[in-house]
Amino acid sequence: MCGIVGYLGKNRDAYPILIKGLKRLEYRGYDSAGVALINEDGDLSVYKTKGKVADLEEFCTDKDITGHIGIAHTRWATHGEPSSVNAHPHYSQSKNLAIIHNGIIENYAEIKHNLMEKGIEFQSETDTEVLVQLIDYIQTKKNLSLLMAVQVALHQVIGAYAIALLDKRHPDTIIAARKQSPLVVGIGDGEFFLGSDASPIIEYTDKVVYLDDGNIAVMKLGEELKVVNILNEKLSPEVQTVDINLGQIEKGGYPHFMLKEIFEQPACLTNCMRGRINVEHDRVTLSALIDHRSKLLNAKRIIIVACGTSWHAGLIGKQMIETFCRIPVEVEYASEFRYRNPVVGESDVVIAISQSGETADTLAAVELAKSRGAFIYGICNAIGSSIPRATDTGTYIHVGPEIGVASTKAFTGQVTVLTMFALALADAKGTVSHDEYVKTVKELAQIPAMIKDLLKVNDQIADMARTFTYARNFLYLGRGFSYPVALEGALKLKEISYIHAEGYPAAEMKHGPIALIDSDMPVVAIATHNGMYEKVRSNIQEIKARQGRVIAIVTKGDTTISKIADAVIELPDTMDCLEPLVATIPLQLLAYHIAVCKGKDVDQPRNLAKSVTVE
Ligand code: M6R
């Protein structure tokens, strides 16, 4: 996820508008930033640097930042590590064009190869540079207008994009296009604005056009906004009036990043599976498994190291890998593993899970395992961060920047990657039947749609949360695949509402925690229609017999537990092993709404940091 800003006018300087816009979009990514400007003499300059927008400002202090037309970008790296070279904008080889891009060009390697054979030289490792080089090549070779060259190039491109282009030979025009990545055009008085969302725009105009997939916008000074499609058919976009304040729009209209991130999960998991799950052919393909097939196939043992929420994802991964691949898996707190002289060696595969890719304990565990000869596989979100760089291979979860300190979409992304890993490895090892494999792959592909529907439960949970804010302690119970979900639900509640909460395997309750049960102690019980249903139902009855209050998470249509529980949240029916992906959602929402009711700082809870880079 990256942020795009553009400006074209007559009287205002572009640079301050672009910088301010980038700051508003920084939540979308902040590993590098850049700006391209055309000055009054017609020079096209690109200034870019690794780091945040503030670093870009510093970098530009002694540069020529004049001009009334420009585009700017804040990056969240996907292809190519965060660096000044990989930062956007990218020039084409002729330096006539500059581009910014949000999205992924999936067939970039093939296009790059073809262009290199034609003598085009590349400066960066990005998929974005491939697109600008392709446009320039087509434009020059076929002597086309920029618009036509963009249309021809986009015909050849597979993937998602929001792009904006400058051409130094046409210092009065910006061309922008979108497919699956957002883009908004602001229409001012003789000027145009562009943004990944409306936040860089609303200060100057409330008239906007939200581009649709396949739209190409031509913003030219002195002319009306022109929108066409790839076939050059003219479209009539709807000009809308935005009526939102800045504070809201920076969070995409959500009151908190956490809520936004919870609601992003259907799209995030779709991204996570993109190019990896092929439903037509019922296949999961992970490039790491292809590249390191024999190492992974021959693993005698897998050790998962992680912290916090990522550790909970690891517990689900253990069950998944043991179920499908029949390889023993140990899950370790990275902080413990690194200091206890663990038995680990060359026949082990160590999986390090980390959203930030910077957690000091997890990184140290990776280094330790590496020094003992283990093969290291990373499952991370932040591209180019320390852990992926330290591992032998890995899989990014691709859920976009997570800003709320309480991890939500990263957890479901990690579980999704672990599921794909287990399925692909089991298939390669022959430890899963074809029917089971196909059934699970198909069902996994349905999970984003299920979550989208499940999120309708938000209002119900918001109401429910008010009833439970009095509690000083909570117990979360689950069994099998749902046990780590119980742990994760409890962690979410503790982190942001400061209510003490414990997660337990439901059957363990009778070995101690049952002593805590009374009318002041709400219990969240995950009691879905899996193999443990009857047993968890008995646990609920034991709680009710002791005047405990039960919030039951049940499978849609369950009529038995609703008669005994105090509150019920229904989940879509899915396979046991995929249930964590749906059961987590109401627990995230419950923690969120309880914290909101208690007036807590949901996105930046006390004493916590998003990335724990110290011990
Ligand atoms: O970036 P990581 O996944 O390595 O972070 C690990 C934990 O610090 C993190 O999951 C933490 O527990 C979250 N605040 C949980 O919401």
XYZ file of C-alpha atoms and ligand atoms in Angstrom:
631
model
C 0.000 0.000 0.000
C 1.442 3.386 -1.001
C 0.188 6.955 -1.065
C -0.210 8.982 -4.249
C -0.599 12.774 -4.518
C -0.720 15.051 -7.541
C -1.261 18.734 -8.260
C -1.695 20.761 -11.444
C -2.589 24.454 -11.451
C -1.526 27.921 -12.504
C -1.053 30.000 -9.441
C -0.183 27.741 -6.533
C 3.171 26.081 -5.992
C 2.810 22.313 -6.265
C 5.473 21.304 -3.734
C 3.792 22.404 -0.448
C 0.505 20.848 -1.563
C 2.256 17.582 -2.409
C 4.178 17.414 0.864
C 1.108 18.143 2.956
C -0.799 15.501 1.003
C 1.937 12.919 1.530
C 1.842 13.524 5.270
C -1.864 12.760 5.283
C -1.255 9.561 3.364
C 1.714 8.431 5.389
C -0.440 5.814 7.129
C -0.358 3.982 3.800
C 3.378 3.472 3.900
C 6.410 5.314 5.077
C 9.583 3.550 4.017
C 10.528 6.109 1.380
C 9.037 9.143 -0.301
C 9.555 11.210 -3.396
C 8.311 14.015 -5.561
C 8.528 14.931 -9.263
C 8.095 18.552 -10.372
C 8.215 20.386 -13.670
C 9.521 23.958 -13.246
C 8.825 27.017 -15.343
C 11.752 26.183 -17.638
C 10.225 22.776 -18.382
C 12.784 20.751 -16.388
C 11.416 17.552 -14.894
C 13.121 16.863 -11.555
C 12.700 13.835 -9.316
C 13.720 14.030 -5.650
C 13.343 10.950 -3.504
C 14.787 9.417 -0.421
C 14.503 6.491 1.944
C 12.558 7.332 5.081
C 9.499 9.368 5.867
C 8.037 12.474 4.327
C 9.945 14.575 6.869
C 13.164 13.069 5.473
C 12.077 14.008 1.969
C 11.466 17.592 3.086
C 14.931 17.750 4.540
C 16.377 16.226 1.377
C 14.667 18.899 -0.707
C 15.833 21.900 1.298
C 18.531 22.838 -1.226
C 16.674 21.675 -4.352
C 14.663 23.521 -6.967
C 11.133 22.863 -5.758
C 9.404 25.437 -7.937
C 6.631 24.589 -10.368
C 2.886 24.378 -10.552
C 2.694 20.740 -11.545
C 3.920 17.685 -9.675
C 3.303 14.182 -8.397
C 4.459 12.647 -5.120
C 4.525 9.280 -3.428
C 4.992 7.662 -0.045
C 5.969 4.042 -0.355
C 5.271 0.771 1.377
C 7.691 -1.520 -0.383
C 6.532 -4.596 -2.241
C 9.116 -5.165 -4.979
C 12.570 -4.077 -3.997
C 13.716 -3.132 -0.539
C 13.006 0.300 0.887
C 15.769 2.511 -0.519
C 16.206 5.808 -2.307
C 16.703 4.018 -5.618
C 13.507 2.004 -5.253
C 11.542 5.014 -4.015
C 9.049 6.605 -6.425
C 8.804 8.577 -8.710
C 10.696 6.604 -11.334
C 12.007 8.156 -14.512
C 11.859 6.383 -17.826
C 15.199 5.897 -19.556
C 14.757 9.039 -21.688
C 13.904 10.975 -18.517
C 10.928 12.410 -20.359
C 8.486 10.613 -18.085
C 8.122 10.152 -14.344
C 5.670 7.775 -12.699
C 4.298 6.984 -9.261
C 2.434 3.751 -8.578
C 0.446 2.025 -5.879
C -0.143 -1.683 -6.449
C 1.677 -4.653 -7.900
C 2.497 -5.356 -11.545
C 2.385 -9.148 -11.433
C 3.956 -9.818 -14.844
C 6.710 -7.244 -14.379
C 9.515 -9.826 -14.657
C 8.443 -10.899 -18.129
C 7.998 -7.304 -19.353
C 11.326 -6.306 -17.841
C 13.081 -9.181 -19.566
C 11.623 -8.153 -22.935
C 12.584 -4.515 -22.450
C 16.112 -5.419 -21.376
C 16.514 -7.437 -24.538
C 15.651 -4.247 -26.394
C 18.422 -2.396 -24.594
C 16.457 -0.643 -21.849
C 18.453 -0.279 -18.654
C 16.808 -0.346 -15.257
C 17.852 1.613 -12.201
C 15.654 -0.003 -9.552
C 14.288 -3.407 -8.567
C 10.705 -2.202 -8.669
C 7.784 -3.377 -10.769
C 6.869 0.306 -11.160
C 9.941 1.237 -13.169
C 9.002 -1.532 -15.603
C 5.713 0.223 -16.309
C 7.206 3.654 -17.004
C 9.885 2.131 -19.217
C 7.224 0.206 -21.116
C 5.121 3.335 -21.643
C 8.143 5.314 -22.836
C 9.236 2.497 -25.132
C 5.768 2.210 -26.704
C 5.434 5.974 -27.028
C 8.772 6.361 -28.798
C 8.621 3.229 -30.907
C 5.095 3.789 -32.187
C 5.142 7.590 -32.026
C 2.005 7.701 -29.913
C 0.588 10.325 -27.592
C 1.231 9.692 -23.915
C -2.404 8.754 -23.396
C -2.334 6.173 -26.167
C 0.976 4.777 -24.970
C -0.510 4.391 -21.479
C -3.525 2.582 -22.934
C -1.358 0.203 -24.953
C 0.920 -0.450 -21.985
C -1.937 -1.091 -19.579
C -3.256 -3.683 -22.023
C -0.070 -5.650 -21.440
C -0.010 -5.315 -17.697
C -1.438 -7.849 -15.236
C -1.945 -6.673 -11.705
C -3.250 -3.838 -9.620
C -2.339 -0.207 -10.020
C -3.064 3.391 -9.333
C -0.588 5.452 -11.316
C 0.148 9.066 -12.118
C 2.490 10.234 -14.857
C 4.253 13.437 -15.831
C 5.698 14.076 -19.288
C 8.199 16.953 -19.462
C 7.132 17.653 -23.051
C 3.613 18.350 -21.784
C 4.047 20.405 -18.613
C 0.322 21.125 -18.465
C -0.920 17.545 -18.101
C -1.081 14.725 -15.563
C -2.345 11.316 -16.617
C -3.617 8.927 -13.965
C -5.135 5.457 -14.131
C -6.561 2.935 -11.713
C -7.260 -0.753 -11.400
C -7.905 -2.206 -7.947
C -6.022 0.584 -6.176
C -7.853 3.734 -5.165
C -7.495 7.120 -6.850
C -9.449 10.327 -6.344
C -9.325 13.434 -8.562
C -10.132 16.784 -6.945
C -11.545 19.451 -9.236
C -10.699 23.001 -8.242
C -11.033 26.340 -9.990
C -8.682 25.867 -12.930
C -6.662 23.303 -11.020
C -6.628 19.574 -10.349
C -5.640 17.522 -7.334
C -5.003 13.808 -7.090
C -4.857 11.478 -4.105
C -5.026 7.849 -3.031
C -7.867 9.089 -0.886
C -9.468 12.486 -0.572
C -7.401 13.599 2.419
C -4.798 15.550 0.389
C -7.607 17.238 -1.545
C -10.404 18.337 0.762
C -8.557 21.375 2.019
C -8.714 22.898 -1.490
C -11.929 21.620 -3.011
C -14.889 19.478 -2.046
C -15.574 18.411 -5.654
C -14.088 15.024 -6.344
C -14.278 12.163 -8.790
C -13.572 8.695 -7.424
C -12.037 6.887 -10.370
C -13.384 3.417 -11.106
C -11.391 0.394 -12.155
C -10.271 0.788 -15.740
C -10.550 4.606 -15.687
C -7.794 6.748 -17.129
C -7.988 10.417 -16.142
C -6.437 13.182 -18.206
C -5.987 16.385 -16.241
C -4.989 19.230 -18.548
C -4.753 22.906 -17.678
C -7.541 24.935 -19.214
C -9.619 21.845 -19.998
C -12.250 19.838 -18.166
C -11.299 16.565 -16.567
C -11.370 13.875 -19.242
C -11.909 10.240 -18.228
C -11.545 7.435 -20.753
C -11.041 3.705 -20.609
C -8.303 1.572 -22.022
C -10.157 1.444 -25.385
C -10.264 5.254 -25.410
C -14.031 5.335 -24.933
C -15.064 8.547 -23.221
C -16.679 8.118 -19.809
C -18.794 10.512 -17.761
C -17.590 10.324 -14.215
C -19.794 11.456 -11.387
C -18.525 14.558 -9.618
C -19.261 14.115 -5.930
C -19.176 16.497 -3.005
C -17.138 15.310 -0.060
C -18.380 16.221 3.347
C -15.874 14.771 5.738
C -13.377 16.225 8.138
C -9.673 15.610 7.875
C -9.416 13.561 11.042
C -11.886 11.026 9.713
C -10.581 10.693 6.242
C -7.043 9.989 7.306
C -8.404 6.848 8.803
C -10.507 6.204 5.745
C -13.614 7.378 7.574
C -13.117 5.060 10.549
C -12.782 6.502 14.055
C -9.683 4.408 14.705
C -7.060 2.655 12.641
C -7.855 -0.541 14.532
C -11.458 -0.573 13.354
C -10.372 0.269 9.828
C -7.882 -2.576 9.893
C -10.485 -5.006 11.207
C -12.765 -4.017 8.335
C -9.952 -4.251 5.794
C -9.489 -7.948 6.450
C -11.548 -9.277 3.521
C -9.481 -7.196 1.088
C -6.216 -7.944 2.908
C -6.725 -11.697 2.832
C -7.646 -11.516 -0.835
C -4.317 -9.721 -1.410
C -2.523 -12.286 0.706
C -3.854 -15.132 -1.455
C -3.465 -13.295 -4.771
C -1.201 -15.188 -7.150
C -0.853 -17.968 -4.578
C -4.257 -19.621 -4.624
C -5.592 -20.643 -7.977
C -9.182 -21.707 -7.433
C -9.718 -22.732 -11.039
C -6.974 -25.287 -10.713
C -7.465 -25.941 -6.980
C -3.832 -25.192 -6.248
C -1.719 -23.327 -3.718
C 1.635 -22.157 -4.983
C 4.211 -20.527 -2.735
C 7.399 -19.583 -4.529
C 9.458 -20.237 -1.386
C 8.313 -23.854 -1.452
C 9.251 -24.223 -5.086
C 12.673 -22.650 -4.591
C 13.523 -24.657 -1.468
C 11.491 -27.783 -2.053
C 13.921 -30.418 -0.847
C 14.942 -28.492 2.294
C 11.323 -28.102 3.347
C 10.187 -31.539 2.244
C 12.935 -33.180 4.276
C 12.483 -31.165 7.460
C 12.531 -33.503 10.451
C 11.031 -30.862 12.689
C 9.728 -27.320 12.413
C 10.242 -24.771 15.168
C 8.108 -21.634 15.065
C 9.495 -18.567 16.844
C 7.454 -15.418 17.383
C 6.079 -13.000 19.976
C 2.629 -11.802 21.000
C -0.044 -12.093 18.369
C 2.405 -13.633 15.919
C 3.065 -16.373 18.469
C -0.663 -17.088 18.582
C -0.666 -17.403 14.800
C 2.231 -19.843 15.264
C 0.100 -22.025 17.546
C -2.493 -22.299 14.804
C 0.284 -22.989 12.290
C 1.510 -25.866 14.444
C -1.870 -27.573 14.337
C -2.181 -26.905 10.638
C 1.277 -28.267 9.747
C 1.001 -31.295 12.025
C -2.490 -32.103 10.706
C -1.643 -31.810 7.039
C 2.118 -32.460 6.807
C 2.698 -34.875 9.690
C 5.866 -33.011 10.681
C 6.350 -32.321 14.412
C 6.163 -28.613 15.189
C 7.267 -26.736 18.299
C 6.146 -23.185 18.963
C 8.496 -21.061 21.007
C 8.379 -17.567 22.410
C 11.315 -16.015 20.600
C 12.352 -14.283 23.815
C 12.705 -17.631 25.604
C 14.203 -19.518 22.704
C 17.078 -17.084 22.251
C 18.276 -17.444 25.828
C 17.917 -21.117 26.612
C 20.470 -22.893 24.478
C 17.783 -24.695 22.463
C 18.358 -27.965 20.671
C 18.262 -26.829 17.070
C 20.355 -27.818 14.094
C 20.734 -28.506 10.406
C 17.764 -30.817 10.039
C 15.374 -28.205 11.462
C 13.338 -25.599 9.686
C 12.686 -22.522 11.822
C 9.708 -20.369 10.903
C 9.930 -16.807 12.215
C 6.627 -14.936 12.270
C 6.558 -11.171 12.671
C 4.285 -8.422 11.405
C 6.898 -5.701 11.683
C 9.851 -7.891 10.790
C 11.773 -5.885 13.367
C 10.923 -7.520 16.711
C 14.261 -7.770 18.502
C 13.580 -11.107 20.214
C 12.390 -12.777 17.028
C 15.352 -11.437 15.097
C 17.740 -12.711 17.769
C 16.037 -16.142 17.697
C 16.516 -16.205 13.929
C 20.200 -15.358 14.246
C 20.681 -18.048 16.880
C 18.952 -20.751 14.832
C 20.922 -19.667 11.778
C 24.195 -19.950 13.641
C 23.257 -23.564 14.449
C 22.662 -24.369 10.798
C 18.843 -24.401 10.743
C 17.007 -23.344 7.599
C 15.023 -20.139 8.287
C 11.653 -19.280 6.784
C 10.142 -15.840 7.480
C 6.468 -14.913 7.554
C 6.388 -11.128 7.751
C 4.372 -8.127 6.680
C 6.841 -5.236 6.420
C 8.722 -5.674 3.175
C 12.473 -5.441 3.362
C 12.503 -5.327 7.167
C 15.233 -7.011 9.194
C 13.712 -10.474 9.687
C 12.953 -11.178 6.012
C 16.465 -10.013 5.211
C 17.931 -12.399 7.768
C 15.985 -15.470 6.642
C 16.775 -18.006 3.913
C 13.363 -17.630 2.337
C 9.828 -16.748 3.283
C 6.392 -15.489 2.392
C 5.098 -11.961 2.876
C 1.565 -11.697 4.171
C 0.822 -8.586 2.041
C -1.893 -7.094 4.255
C -0.626 -3.511 3.992
C 0.691 -1.293 6.770
C -0.847 -2.022 10.146
C -0.953 1.167 12.170
C -3.128 0.281 15.166
C -0.839 -1.110 17.848
C -3.198 -4.021 18.459
C -2.526 -6.412 15.634
C -5.625 -7.528 13.732
C -5.249 -7.966 9.989
C -1.653 -9.133 10.386
C -2.876 -12.031 12.540
C -5.374 -13.267 9.961
C -2.754 -12.701 7.243
C -0.233 -14.815 9.164
C -2.788 -17.586 9.681
C -3.656 -17.465 5.977
C -0.004 -17.821 4.966
C 0.512 -20.665 7.444
C -2.532 -22.422 6.018
C -1.232 -22.045 2.471
C 2.199 -23.229 3.615
C 0.777 -26.344 5.289
C -1.399 -27.189 2.291
C 1.352 -26.688 -0.291
C 3.878 -28.673 1.741
C 1.407 -31.475 2.474
C 0.570 -31.709 -1.195
C 4.257 -31.919 -2.084
C 4.850 -34.557 0.607
C 1.731 -36.538 -0.262
C 0.460 -36.369 3.326
C -2.948 -34.995 2.413
C -5.542 -36.698 0.252
C -6.388 -34.933 -2.985
C -10.002 -34.450 -1.897
C -9.065 -32.902 1.426
C -6.522 -30.648 -0.245
C -8.945 -29.402 -2.891
C -11.751 -28.934 -0.365
C -9.522 -26.865 1.939
C -8.083 -24.750 -0.868
C -11.572 -23.962 -2.156
C -12.850 -23.134 1.302
C -9.827 -20.944 2.104
C -10.550 -18.925 -1.023
C -14.056 -18.272 0.369
C -12.840 -16.884 3.678
C -12.622 -13.188 2.622
C -16.267 -13.272 1.516
C -17.264 -14.969 4.768
C -15.467 -12.315 6.817
C -17.095 -9.550 4.795
C -20.489 -10.925 5.701
C -19.511 -11.610 9.299
C -18.441 -7.993 9.805
C -22.150 -7.078 9.770
C -22.088 -8.276 13.378
C -20.258 -5.055 14.318
C -23.342 -3.193 15.584
C -24.492 -6.172 17.628
C -21.081 -6.386 19.286
C -20.974 -2.643 19.902
C -24.263 -2.970 21.845
C -23.043 -6.060 23.656
C -19.793 -4.351 24.679
C -21.663 -1.779 26.773
C -22.999 -4.575 28.964
C -19.547 -5.896 29.750
C -17.443 -2.789 30.421
C -17.944 -3.255 34.175
C -15.786 -6.400 34.185
C -12.302 -6.358 35.668
C -11.454 -9.858 34.464
C -12.410 -11.933 31.452
C -11.848 -15.582 30.626
C -11.610 -16.800 27.024
C -12.078 -20.508 26.279
C -11.508 -22.516 23.135
C -10.333 -25.968 22.089
C -8.282 -27.324 19.223
C -7.880 -24.696 16.535
C -9.923 -22.298 18.658
C -7.612 -22.365 21.658
C -5.076 -19.931 20.128
C -8.034 -17.783 19.085
C -9.052 -17.612 22.754
C -5.516 -16.500 23.630
C -5.593 -13.865 20.905
C -9.022 -12.587 21.990
C -7.751 -12.203 25.538
C -4.594 -10.399 24.392
C -6.638 -7.936 22.324
C -8.831 -7.099 25.295
C -5.892 -6.618 27.689
C -3.924 -4.468 25.292
C -6.510 -1.858 24.542
C -9.044 -1.908 27.385
C -6.610 -2.725 30.229
C -9.035 -5.374 31.502
C -7.250 -8.452 32.743
C -8.048 -11.394 30.486
C -6.872 -14.996 30.259
C -7.131 -17.437 27.415
C -7.448 -21.130 28.309
C -8.054 -24.446 26.592
C -11.675 -25.039 27.620
C -10.972 -28.440 29.183
C -8.334 -26.942 31.473
C -10.932 -24.771 33.187
C -11.782 -27.492 35.668
C -8.116 -27.733 36.684
C -8.062 -24.294 38.263
C -9.660 -21.278 36.559
C -13.161 -22.507 37.445
C -12.443 -21.184 40.952
C -12.567 -17.662 39.502
C -16.044 -17.999 38.015
C -18.756 -15.807 39.505
C -21.263 -13.273 38.227
C -18.512 -10.653 37.815
C -16.427 -12.765 35.502
C -17.577 -12.858 31.877
C -16.441 -15.903 29.912
C -16.089 -15.858 26.144
C -16.512 -19.450 24.949
C -15.825 -20.495 21.366
C -18.379 -23.275 20.955
C -18.691 -23.919 17.252
C -19.827 -27.071 15.496
C -16.455 -28.757 15.441
C -15.409 -32.019 17.041
C -15.312 -30.442 20.521
C -18.793 -28.917 20.457
C -20.401 -31.159 23.078
C -17.465 -30.786 25.427
C -17.412 -26.977 25.248
C -21.185 -26.962 25.707
C -20.669 -28.867 28.970
C -18.079 -26.290 30.019
C -20.627 -23.538 29.389
C -23.115 -25.353 31.573
C -20.510 -25.617 34.337
C -19.959 -21.853 34.114
C -23.681 -21.097 34.216
C -24.081 -23.376 37.245
C -21.656 -21.020 39.025
C -23.497 -17.843 37.973
C -20.865 -16.984 35.364
C -21.884 -14.818 32.367
C -21.198 -16.388 29.004
C -20.656 -14.811 25.605
C -20.794 -17.785 23.255
C -19.296 -17.786 19.773
C -21.382 -20.367 17.918
C -21.939 -21.672 14.425
C -24.797 -19.973 12.573
C -28.093 -21.695 13.285
C -27.062 -23.144 16.662
C -30.180 -23.199 18.801
C -28.889 -25.115 21.811
C -26.240 -22.814 23.218
C -28.296 -19.671 22.668
C -30.684 -21.036 25.311
C -27.997 -21.165 27.984
C -25.569 -18.361 27.078
C -26.098 -14.714 28.052
C -25.049 -13.461 24.637
C -24.417 -15.235 21.366
C -22.392 -14.288 18.296
C -22.869 -16.425 15.203
C -20.062 -17.460 12.864
C -20.346 -18.789 9.330
C -19.948 -22.547 9.123
C -16.510 -23.499 7.877
C -13.917 -26.243 8.249
C -12.336 -26.645 11.701
C -8.882 -25.701 10.521
C -10.134 -22.460 8.936
C -12.290 -21.445 11.851
C -9.612 -19.243 13.470
C -9.874 -16.921 10.476
C -13.523 -16.206 11.211
C -13.703 -16.729 14.987
C -11.051 -14.048 15.526
C -13.167 -11.311 13.945
C -15.855 -10.950 16.667
C -13.182 -11.117 19.357
C -11.304 -8.228 17.732
C -14.546 -6.257 17.565
C -15.469 -7.075 21.156
C -12.103 -5.853 22.461
C -12.343 -2.762 20.282
C -15.831 -1.763 21.425
C -15.162 -2.441 25.096
C -12.059 -0.225 24.886
C -14.024 2.497 23.107
C -16.772 2.325 25.758
C -14.109 2.699 28.417
C -12.683 5.735 26.620
C -9.281 4.186 26.015
C -6.733 5.186 23.399
C -7.437 2.282 21.076
C -4.743 2.884 18.477
C -1.961 3.789 20.839
C -2.550 1.963 24.092
C -0.431 2.896 27.043
C 3.032 1.381 27.428
C 2.955 -0.357 24.038
C 4.694 0.228 20.732
C 3.858 -1.114 17.317
C 7.284 -2.533 16.768
C 9.243 -3.869 19.736
C 12.836 -3.371 18.665
C 14.245 -3.574 22.164
C 14.385 -6.504 24.545
O 5.829 -7.276 14.714
P 5.648 -8.595 15.445
O 4.595 -9.432 14.859
O 6.950 -9.337 15.588
O 5.196 -8.168 16.889
C 5.031 -9.119 17.893
C 4.268 -8.544 19.049
O 4.959 -7.451 19.604
C 2.879 -8.080 18.627
O 2.152 -9.119 18.037
C 2.113 -7.554 19.830
O 1.816 -8.589 20.706
C 0.848 -6.845 19.347
N 0.723 -5.578 19.991
C -0.385 -7.638 19.561
O -1.533 -6.971 19.237
